[in-house]
Amino acid sequence: MIKTISIIIILGLSPFFVFCQSKDTIAALHHELAIAKDDTSSILAQLAICYEYRLGNADSSLYYGKKALTLSKKIKFAKGEVLALGFMAITSHQVGNLPQALEMGFESLQVAEANNLENLKGAALNALGEAYIVLKDYPKALYYLYLQKANAERRQNNEGMAYSNYDIGGAYYEMNQLDSAFYYEQQAIKHFQNMGREEPLVYRILGDIQMKWEKPDEALANYKESLRISLKNNERRALSSAYNKIASFYKSIYQTDSAIHYAKKGMEVSEFISQKKTLMEAAALLSELYEPTNTKESLRYLKIADTYKDSLFGTGSLQSIQTLVAHEEKRQKEIEDAKVAYQNRLKQYVLIAGLVTVLLIAFFLFHNARKEKKAKKQLQDKNIVIEETLKNLKSTQSQLIQSEKMASLGELTAGIAHEIQNPLNFVNNFSEVSAELVDEMNVEIDKGNMEDAKLIANDLKQNLEKINYHGKRAGDIVKGMLQHSHSSSGVKEPTNINALADEYLRLAYHGLRAKDKSFNATMKTDFDESIGNINIIPQDIGRVILNLITNAFYVVDEKKKQAAAGLPTFQRLATRYDPTVSVSTKKVGEKVMISVTDNGKGIPQKVLDKIFQPFFTTKPTGQGTGLGLSLSYDIVKAHGGELKVETKEGEGSEFIIQLPIT
């Protein structure tokens, strides 16, 4: 029953989904009905058949609709009742049984309202709107059609919006409001295109509009387009109407033979599907066409037209319609009166509740006034305690932040001490060698050997250049230390981010080596040379990079120690772990990405959301304040960037600093 159920769901939510009628579809639905295992499945299959037959086989459509309705009432299946009545209302309107269409449409709305099935009212609203167009009661027609349109728009249903716009355009055409009619028909075409469908009846109304605008060529083109789509889709209802319109067009330009040809085709199709309205139109048209040349034929067709006119608009039919309309208007008035009565009762209840509330408030105000004085004093005492506690908390927080900065400075200082030793060694060594070269040069000058003296002078010059280079190198290291230790100036300046990252990588490494001679790790770099200088506060971003790299070295060292703990030498060699920290930069659009990656243990998922919170740390007590990542996060945010982390537990983590270039 999967196919049947899916069809009915489509029909229920979109009661105007038009299937191209085919023997295969009908046969499949009859098969579904034959194998239905319960009443609900049978109803769904019968509804699908009723809907499938509605335009080409009205008798069968009504037969299966009534079976679905009877069974739905028996098992109290409200959805089945609403849809069966709505579908049969459409079929009844198509064959010209307006009293039955109105009766079933009204009943479908009543059942839907009683069972809160607003989404299933579309078919009934459409049938009632079209019936009132035939009755020329256009305000009521528009009332129901706009309800249908709103219902479809709430559910974003293109099909419901397409058909409601089409019928609204038809109503405005009958009211001779041609601009409005044209607008709504264009809207209908747009929604039909969204669902991949062409609707022939839209082009019939567009042709009527063009005729009133005195554009006969465009009118005929639209009528022929309606005919083409009707034939392609095998839609006999639209086909009969298209034949009649083309016949009427040829009559207006005095091409009688063509007019008779198309009118007869319209009558033939109308008779086949028992559609009274188009039958009456075709017969009346043929009566007029034969009147000048064949009175007998003209009279015959006139009688046919009168017969169907009486069937549609005869006294009995009109009385039935008037009774139904009056009953519905009375029901609507009763609903409105009930709403007004309910609102009046609600106002009374609100007034009484308001009075009770005022009395209760007055009582509680009186009661609370006696406690207020005592509570106020207690609150003042609590405020004093809270203010003192807050003062102590701020002091403690400032001390912790300073402690974090000093810890960072201590790590940096240790690294600088180790790093600055290299240029100082160069300066000392080249100074000693240069002093010896001066002595040698003096000896050669005394000998008068000026060529050798010049060569020694050149060597001496090169040594002085190296001494100058390494002296500046030592100066830069000291400058970096001073920048890191001082408070931020808050002024951004052009900075080579690659040099900054490389500098702090080496300083962090040597800082940890200075504290722990056993520490060792592989360092990798991958710098994007296209970045150039970017505007940052170097001491602040340097502090962030140093913190991330120091953390990375810490986690890889911890993983190495834990991996080797308690293992014999041969097992440690067999399970060799190479602690590695990588630093890379990359330019992505108008942003720079600075990445610090380690192959440590990763961050557990349960603490991942907390790592940027102040005072949260995974390090043992005494080894971290929990402020490093929090301060780093704030610094990067202040630069208009982002600090993110990607991790895989057991394999490592990657911290990514994202900074804007400008």
XYZ file of C-alpha atoms in Angstrom:
662
model
C 0.000 0.000 0.000
C 3.030 2.301 -0.035
C 2.199 3.727 -3.438
C -1.452 4.374 -2.567
C -0.629 5.988 0.730
C 1.930 8.280 -0.898
C -0.626 9.299 -3.516
C -3.241 10.142 -0.896
C -0.728 12.110 1.142
C -0.045 14.178 -1.974
C -3.766 14.550 -2.616
C -4.515 15.475 0.969
C -1.861 18.158 1.171
C -2.354 19.309 -2.392
C -5.883 18.448 -3.509
C -5.387 19.601 -7.059
C -2.396 17.576 -8.172
C -3.359 16.542 -11.689
C -2.326 13.108 -12.845
C -2.361 12.386 -16.583
C -4.998 9.701 -16.726
C -3.628 6.399 -17.972
C -4.779 2.817 -18.022
C -1.644 1.800 -16.130
C -2.367 4.204 -13.281
C -6.029 3.142 -12.985
C -5.078 -0.534 -13.149
C -2.451 -0.075 -10.439
C -4.957 1.681 -8.172
C -7.569 -1.035 -8.682
C -4.897 -3.591 -7.771
C -4.121 -1.662 -4.587
C -7.828 -1.670 -3.740
C -8.096 -5.410 -4.367
C -5.196 -6.264 -2.018
C -6.112 -3.742 0.700
C -5.883 -5.462 4.081
C -7.818 -2.968 6.202
C -10.556 -0.341 5.898
C -8.199 2.625 5.954
C -6.147 1.213 3.066
C -9.345 0.577 1.086
C -10.489 4.184 1.658
C -7.159 5.565 0.510
C -7.246 3.490 -2.668
C -10.880 4.484 -3.397
C -10.028 8.167 -2.896
C -7.114 7.881 -5.330
C -9.381 6.259 -7.953
C -12.083 8.914 -7.364
C -9.531 11.660 -7.928
C -7.978 9.952 -10.954
C -11.370 9.591 -12.698
C -12.674 13.120 -11.905
C -11.996 14.736 -15.300
C -12.575 11.859 -17.679
C -15.064 9.499 -16.070
C -17.412 11.385 -13.738
C -19.693 8.403 -12.991
C -16.782 6.247 -11.829
C -15.299 9.141 -9.876
C -18.543 9.661 -7.934
C -19.010 5.899 -7.460
C -15.657 5.410 -5.753
C -15.968 8.705 -3.885
C -19.290 7.568 -2.352
C -17.787 4.184 -1.396
C -14.885 5.961 0.333
C -17.290 8.344 2.078
C -19.559 5.544 3.328
C -16.675 3.496 4.712
C -15.014 6.590 6.253
C -18.210 7.438 8.128
C -18.521 3.815 9.273
C -15.036 3.728 10.848
C -15.103 7.442 11.812
C -12.126 8.310 9.571
C -12.528 12.101 9.348
C -9.702 12.629 6.841
C -11.367 10.230 4.435
C -14.698 12.065 4.792
C -13.147 15.499 4.107
C -11.253 14.319 1.020
C -14.108 12.215 -0.406
C -16.584 15.105 -0.124
C -14.055 17.586 -1.536
C -13.132 15.405 -4.525
C -16.785 14.633 -5.329
C -17.614 18.357 -5.053
C -15.025 19.018 -7.798
C -16.420 16.209 -9.983
C -20.024 17.377 -9.435
C -19.091 20.902 -10.486
C -17.344 19.598 -13.605
C -20.475 17.754 -14.778
C -22.702 20.747 -13.981
C -24.451 19.441 -10.849
C -24.066 22.682 -8.911
C -26.451 21.820 -6.036
C -24.532 18.637 -5.328
C -21.179 20.434 -5.668
C -22.254 23.084 -3.138
C -23.771 20.541 -0.751
C -20.666 18.340 -0.716
C -18.319 21.327 -0.554
C -20.130 22.794 2.477
C -20.227 19.408 4.211
C -16.493 18.850 3.577
C -15.701 22.219 5.231
C -17.903 21.382 8.231
C -16.191 18.019 8.815
C -12.730 19.599 8.404
C -13.545 22.387 10.885
C -15.036 19.953 13.408
C -11.927 17.764 13.310
C -9.267 20.515 13.013
C -8.228 19.403 9.505
C -7.627 22.848 8.006
C -4.934 21.559 5.626
C -7.439 19.271 3.865
C -9.982 21.991 2.979
C -8.375 22.904 -0.357
C -10.537 20.693 -2.603
C -13.815 21.923 -1.060
C -12.732 25.576 -1.205
C -11.816 25.205 -4.880
C -15.102 23.499 -5.756
C -17.156 26.175 -3.950
C -15.197 29.006 -5.570
C -15.693 27.596 -9.074
C -19.401 26.904 -8.400
C -19.996 30.507 -7.339
C -18.230 31.726 -10.504
C -20.798 29.734 -12.559
C -23.572 31.256 -10.419
C -22.049 34.707 -11.091
C -21.725 35.432 -7.365
C -18.171 36.681 -7.711
C -17.630 38.127 -4.184
C -18.424 34.727 -2.647
C -16.326 32.985 -5.283
C -13.338 35.208 -4.406
C -13.943 34.648 -0.685
C -13.508 30.876 -1.014
C -10.701 31.104 -3.591
C -8.645 33.497 -1.458
C -9.082 31.082 1.474
C -7.778 28.303 -0.772
C -4.843 30.486 -1.848
C -3.920 31.345 1.773
C -4.173 27.657 2.714
C -1.727 26.726 -0.086
C 0.672 29.572 0.718
C 0.891 28.507 4.373
C 2.051 25.086 3.204
C 4.260 26.489 0.401
C 2.327 24.320 -2.055
C 2.837 25.415 -5.671
C -0.088 23.388 -6.989
C -2.663 24.840 -4.617
C -1.325 28.349 -5.343
C -1.440 27.668 -9.095
C -5.108 26.601 -9.191
C -6.307 29.265 -6.758
C -4.585 32.000 -8.811
C -6.113 30.538 -11.997
C -9.659 30.606 -10.600
C -9.202 34.066 -9.019
C -8.138 35.326 -12.450
C -11.258 33.737 -13.952
C -13.482 35.497 -11.413
C -11.859 38.866 -12.136
C -12.315 38.261 -15.877
C -16.045 37.700 -15.374
C -16.135 40.964 -13.362
C -14.416 42.678 -16.344
C -11.370 43.601 -14.215
C -9.001 42.557 -16.962
C -5.711 43.823 -15.487
C -6.306 41.870 -12.271
C -7.388 38.822 -14.266
C -4.226 38.955 -16.403
C -2.006 39.338 -13.293
C -3.433 36.292 -11.530
C -3.258 34.121 -14.649
C 0.438 35.029 -15.001
C 0.940 34.073 -11.348
C -0.802 30.770 -12.055
C 1.548 30.051 -14.986
C 4.559 30.754 -12.748
C 3.403 28.268 -10.107
C 2.504 25.638 -12.721
C 6.016 26.008 -14.184
C 7.510 25.539 -10.694
C 5.814 22.133 -10.528
C 6.744 21.238 -14.133
C 3.198 21.397 -15.504
C 1.276 23.214 -18.228
C -2.406 24.011 -17.519
C -4.547 24.473 -20.667
C -7.397 26.350 -18.946
C -5.058 29.250 -18.040
C -4.442 29.941 -21.726
C -8.204 29.817 -22.400
C -8.756 32.715 -19.972
C -5.730 34.589 -21.378
C -7.331 34.228 -24.819
C -10.627 35.664 -23.482
C -8.717 38.622 -22.001
C -6.926 39.281 -25.302
C -10.259 39.208 -27.133
C -11.620 41.924 -24.833
C -8.420 43.895 -25.353
C -9.084 43.567 -29.118
C -5.971 41.548 -29.828
C -7.455 38.703 -31.922
C -4.153 37.208 -33.109
C -2.866 36.831 -29.543
C -6.252 35.507 -28.439
C -6.253 32.768 -31.113
C -2.656 31.842 -30.225
C -3.667 31.347 -26.588
C -6.750 29.290 -27.550
C -4.605 27.054 -29.755
C -2.038 26.713 -26.959
C -4.862 25.579 -24.679
C -5.918 23.040 -27.320
C -2.343 21.761 -27.757
C -1.802 21.198 -24.028
C -5.236 19.574 -23.627
C -4.473 17.058 -26.366
C -0.997 16.394 -24.980
C -2.279 15.850 -21.442
C -5.456 14.008 -22.570
C -7.592 16.452 -20.529
C -11.066 16.246 -22.086
C -12.614 18.873 -19.807
C -10.120 21.500 -20.982
C -10.255 20.089 -24.534
C -14.012 20.679 -24.889
C -13.605 24.235 -23.617
C -10.700 24.913 -26.010
C -12.760 23.654 -29.011
C -15.675 25.905 -28.002
C -13.412 28.962 -27.644
C -11.802 28.424 -31.054
C -15.269 27.933 -32.588
C -16.447 31.164 -30.962
C -13.366 32.955 -32.312
C -13.994 31.816 -35.913
C -17.652 32.815 -35.562
C -16.538 36.339 -34.584
C -14.515 36.657 -37.820
C -17.297 35.070 -39.936
C -15.468 31.838 -40.785
C -18.608 29.754 -40.298
C -17.301 26.404 -41.558
C -14.335 26.454 -39.181
C -16.584 27.590 -36.350
C -19.025 24.687 -36.947
C -16.132 22.215 -37.169
C -14.680 23.178 -33.785
C -18.084 23.562 -32.100
C -19.032 20.015 -33.094
C -15.728 18.727 -31.708
C -16.426 20.580 -28.475
C -19.890 19.063 -28.252
C -18.564 15.585 -29.014
C -15.964 15.724 -26.195
C -18.487 17.279 -23.780
C -20.987 14.482 -24.410
C -18.279 11.886 -23.871
C -17.489 13.202 -20.390
C -21.077 14.365 -19.577
C -20.005 17.962 -18.998
C -23.208 20.006 -19.096
C -21.752 23.510 -19.156
C -19.571 23.018 -22.254
C -22.336 20.941 -23.858
C -24.738 23.860 -23.433
C -22.137 26.309 -24.795
C -21.361 24.145 -27.862
C -25.069 23.547 -28.629
C -25.948 27.247 -28.296
C -23.025 28.153 -30.568
C -24.083 25.612 -33.227
C -27.680 26.900 -33.064
C -26.460 30.415 -33.862
C -24.128 29.204 -36.613
C -26.848 27.174 -38.388
C -29.579 29.816 -38.015
C -28.891 31.685 -41.308
C -28.642 28.540 -43.460
C -30.369 25.596 -41.800
C -33.271 26.450 -39.498
C -33.994 22.828 -38.678
C -30.469 22.149 -37.415
C -30.462 25.463 -35.585
C -33.665 24.543 -33.750
C -32.334 21.084 -32.886
C -29.231 22.473 -31.287
C -31.233 25.200 -29.536
C -33.378 22.537 -27.857
C -30.244 20.710 -26.708
C -28.846 23.950 -25.286
C -32.133 24.735 -23.484
C -32.260 21.239 -22.017
C -28.819 21.568 -20.467
C -29.526 25.150 -19.436
C -32.581 23.974 -17.491
C -30.497 21.196 -16.003
C -27.946 23.730 -14.807
C -30.075 26.732 -13.950
C -33.677 25.463 -13.883
C -36.125 26.402 -11.157
C -35.565 23.206 -9.172
C -31.801 23.548 -9.366
C -31.845 27.209 -8.336
C -34.183 26.477 -5.427
C -31.841 23.744 -4.207
C -28.898 26.108 -4.533
C -30.711 28.898 -2.671
C -31.655 26.493 0.147
C -28.066 25.255 0.470
C -26.621 28.772 0.400
C -29.143 30.025 2.972
C -28.385 27.081 5.245
C -24.620 27.697 4.959
C -25.047 31.423 5.616
C -27.130 30.593 8.681
C -24.421 28.192 9.869
C -21.710 30.795 9.345
C -23.797 33.356 11.251
C -24.256 30.896 14.116
C -20.486 30.362 14.191
C -19.880 34.124 14.297
C -22.537 34.567 17.010
C -20.912 31.779 19.018
C -17.536 33.481 18.641
C -18.969 36.815 19.831
C -20.673 35.120 22.806
C -17.449 33.328 23.675
C -15.473 36.574 23.465
C -18.031 38.302 25.725
C -17.808 35.487 28.263
C -14.042 35.637 28.010
C -14.124 39.380 28.725
C -16.268 38.751 31.800
C -13.889 36.074 33.023
C -10.940 38.390 32.428
C -12.676 41.186 34.367
C -13.441 38.887 37.308
C -9.907 37.483 37.221
C -8.574 41.046 37.140
C -10.561 42.007 40.233
C -9.387 38.906 42.084
C -5.826 39.641 41.029
C -6.064 43.237 42.285
C -7.340 42.007 45.654
C -4.582 39.434 45.894
C -1.950 42.004 44.947
C -3.295 44.398 47.572
C -3.125 41.652 50.193
C 0.415 40.645 49.285
C 1.547 44.280 49.163
C 0.171 44.819 52.646
C 1.739 41.587 53.843
C 5.100 42.288 52.209
C 5.252 45.884 53.426
C 5.627 44.574 56.979
C 8.592 42.437 55.940
C 10.215 44.970 53.653
C 12.030 46.936 56.352
C 13.601 43.831 57.835
C 14.454 42.372 54.404
C 16.020 45.661 53.294
C 18.451 45.614 56.205
C 19.312 41.964 55.547
C 19.914 42.812 51.876
C 22.227 45.688 52.783
C 24.262 43.376 55.027
C 24.477 40.801 52.242
C 25.533 43.482 49.738
C 28.412 44.487 51.983
C 29.576 40.860 52.171
C 29.167 40.420 48.401
C 31.113 43.601 47.619
C 33.957 42.480 49.876
C 33.951 39.026 48.285
C 33.950 40.558 44.784
C 36.850 42.816 45.726
C 38.846 39.819 46.963
C 37.903 37.840 43.846
C 39.096 40.614 41.512
C 42.345 40.865 43.458
C 42.860 37.098 43.240
C 42.006 37.127 39.527
C 44.537 39.918 38.871
C 47.185 37.970 40.763
C 46.451 34.822 38.756
C 46.609 36.706 35.456
C 49.913 38.272 36.507
C 51.129 34.824 37.568
C 50.224 33.457 34.121
C 52.092 36.323 32.439
C 55.130 35.828 34.666
C 55.096 32.075 33.980
C 55.014 32.859 30.265
C 57.824 35.390 30.759
C 59.871 32.828 32.711
C 59.588 30.318 29.878
C 60.528 33.005 27.369
C 63.487 34.195 29.465
C 64.897 30.686 29.727
C 64.619 30.287 25.979
C 66.223 33.690 25.362
C 69.100 32.890 27.700
C 69.802 29.742 25.716
C 69.199 31.385 22.355
C 71.278 34.499 23.054
C 74.288 32.321 23.925
C 74.817 31.471 20.245
C 75.308 35.052 18.938
C 77.409 35.923 22.029
C 79.679 32.930 21.361
C 80.088 34.140 17.784
C 80.898 37.668 18.973
C 83.493 36.407 21.475
C 85.115 33.976 19.025
C 85.314 36.466 16.142
C 86.624 39.146 18.509
C 89.509 36.876 19.626
C 90.295 35.866 16.030
C 90.145 39.546 14.942
C 92.635 40.553 17.650
C 95.067 37.875 16.385
C 94.562 39.109 12.807
C 95.457 42.680 13.860
C 98.734 41.387 15.315
C 99.480 39.445 12.136
C 98.626 42.473 9.983
C 101.036 44.695 11.987
C 103.820 42.130 11.499
C 103.269 42.059 7.752
C 103.208 45.883 7.601
C 106.505 46.037 9.449
C 107.951 43.619 6.916
C 106.595 45.820 4.133
C 104.479 42.967 2.843
C 101.462 45.099 1.951
C 99.660 42.483 -0.145
C 99.432 40.038 2.757
C 98.498 42.897 5.056
C 95.566 43.788 2.759
C 94.379 40.165 2.702
C 94.441 40.083 6.491
C 92.565 43.410 6.531
C 89.833 41.898 4.336
C 89.508 38.916 6.705
C 89.358 41.323 9.584
C 86.554 43.292 7.856
C 84.524 40.097 7.328
C 84.956 39.173 10.980
C 83.746 42.623 12.040
C 80.677 42.245 9.791
C 79.870 38.889 11.448
C 80.401 40.411 14.884
C 77.980 43.214 13.903
C 75.382 40.714 12.565
C 75.421 38.536 15.666
C 75.408 41.590 17.903
C 72.222 42.805 16.204
C 70.834 39.274 16.527
C 71.394 39.370 20.274
C 69.829 42.831 20.376
C 66.708 41.628 18.565
C 66.339 38.762 21.027
C 66.599 41.146 23.971
C 64.122 43.509 22.278
C 61.666 40.629 21.870
C 62.011 39.767 25.544
C 61.354 43.368 26.531
C 58.323 43.581 24.257
C 56.928 40.383 25.755
C 57.494 41.498 29.333
C 56.032 45.007 28.901
C 52.320 45.754 28.846
C 50.845 45.975 25.353
C 51.014 49.399 23.719
C 47.727 48.673 21.990
C 49.167 50.014 18.717
C 49.278 47.759 15.689
C 52.357 47.817 13.485
C 53.426 45.990 10.309
C 54.938 42.671 11.430
C 56.493 39.732 9.604
C 54.282 36.956 10.975
C 56.578 34.202 9.624
C 59.597 35.623 11.470
C 57.521 36.096 14.627
C 56.271 32.493 14.581
C 59.752 31.094 13.846
C 61.305 33.188 16.632
C 58.833 32.033 19.283
C 59.057 28.400 18.166
C 62.797 28.340 18.874
C 62.476 30.361 22.090
C 59.772 28.052 23.432
C 61.878 25.000 22.583
C 65.032 26.337 24.253
C 63.011 27.533 27.238
C 61.774 23.989 27.900
C 65.267 22.569 27.246
C 66.661 24.972 29.830
C 64.235 23.605 32.471
C 64.481 19.939 31.444
C 67.657 18.701 29.703
C 65.903 15.411 28.800
C 63.242 17.253 26.783
C 63.504 16.799 23.040
C 61.077 17.134 20.129
C 61.064 17.485 16.371
C 60.177 20.968 15.093
C 58.667 21.483 11.631
C 57.784 24.722 9.871
C 55.881 25.533 6.698
C 55.646 29.299 6.121
C 53.768 30.977 3.267
C 56.253 33.560 1.964
C 53.520 35.425 0.057
C 52.011 36.800 3.277
C 54.466 39.637 3.896
C 53.789 42.022 6.787
C 50.415 42.287 8.521
C 49.178 44.870 11.032
C 49.137 43.366 14.541
C 50.296 44.150 18.077
C 53.417 41.927 17.932
C 53.911 41.425 21.695
C 50.256 40.289 22.077
C 50.217 37.895 19.123
C 53.704 36.705 20.156
C 52.319 35.842 23.592
C 49.513 33.823 21.926
C 51.916 31.918 19.644
C 54.295 31.237 22.548
C 51.446 29.900 24.692
C 50.174 27.558 21.956
C 53.675 26.254 21.115
C 54.596 25.775 24.802
C 51.342 23.822 25.341
C 52.111 21.693 22.278
C 55.622 20.876 23.538
C 54.143 20.037 26.945
C 51.565 17.534 25.593
C 54.011 15.709 23.289
C 56.538 15.432 26.146
C 53.814 14.077 28.479
C 52.776 11.506 25.865
C 56.397 10.441 25.429
C 56.895 10.017 29.199
C 53.639 8.044 29.599
C 54.456 5.811 26.631
C 57.879 4.939 28.103
C 56.789 4.642 31.750
C 57.391 1.169 33.162
C 58.445 -0.381 29.840
C 61.711 -2.334 29.348
C 64.263 -0.817 26.961
C 63.511 -3.225 24.105
C 59.768 -2.396 24.270
C 60.425 1.354 24.268
C 62.521 0.913 21.124
C 59.798 -1.260 19.529
C 57.102 1.340 20.267
C 59.170 4.395 19.379
C 57.211 7.665 19.559
C 58.614 10.777 17.887
C 57.173 13.921 19.578
C 56.605 16.496 16.842
C 55.348 20.092 16.854
C 54.639 21.866 13.545
C 54.078 25.576 12.951
C 52.738 26.791 9.615
C 51.268 29.934 8.070
C 49.001 30.284 5.064
C 47.260 33.126 3.280
C 43.588 32.371 2.522
C 41.824 35.229 0.757
C 41.992 38.294 3.002
C 42.991 36.245 6.062
C 46.153 34.672 7.491
C 46.014 31.253 9.153
C 48.678 30.414 11.787
C 48.579 26.732 12.730
C 50.262 24.993 15.694
C 49.978 21.206 15.401
C 51.137 18.443 17.748
C 50.966 14.649 17.698
C 50.124 14.381 21.383
C 47.159 12.715 23.048
C 44.513 15.096 21.711
C 41.787 16.767 23.762
C 38.977 14.600 25.230
C 35.572 15.486 23.793
C 34.093 16.002 27.262
C 36.434 18.961 27.980
C 36.734 20.375 24.459
C 34.027 23.018 25.039
C 35.744 24.245 28.235
C 39.350 24.820 27.139
C 38.898 28.541 26.398
C 37.128 29.203 29.706
C 39.104 31.166 32.330
C 40.825 29.043 35.014
C 40.094 25.738 33.282
C 43.208 23.574 32.887
C 44.019 19.893 32.346
C 47.526 20.284 33.810
C 48.279 19.006 37.343
C 47.864 21.420 40.255
C 50.699 23.949 40.373
C 51.637 23.571 36.683
C 49.024 25.890 35.146
C 46.544 28.623 36.066
C 44.068 27.909 33.289
C 44.396 31.455 31.901
C 46.784 30.918 28.970
C 44.197 29.850 26.373
C 41.574 32.225 27.781
C 43.899 35.244 27.401
C 45.017 34.004 23.967
C 41.377 33.721 22.861
C 40.643 37.295 24.000
C 43.766 38.682 22.291
C 42.885 37.067 18.944
C 39.257 38.270 19.214
C 40.514 41.815 19.911
C 42.449 41.616 16.611
C 39.211 40.776 14.777
C 40.225 37.146 14.342
C 39.323 33.684 15.584
C 41.084 31.001 17.632
C 39.834 27.483 16.861
C 40.921 23.952 17.714
C 40.632 20.690 15.811
C 41.500 17.501 17.684
C 41.342 13.739 17.495
C 41.639 11.932 20.783
C 44.802 9.805 20.916
C 46.319 11.359 17.757
C 46.896 15.073 18.431
C 45.516 18.590 18.123
C 45.737 21.619 15.845
C 45.195 25.168 17.126
C 44.453 27.656 14.339
C 44.815 31.438 14.685
C 42.868 33.264 11.977
C 43.759 36.964 11.551
C 42.543 39.545 9.012
C 45.283 40.895 6.751
C 43.918 44.461 6.886
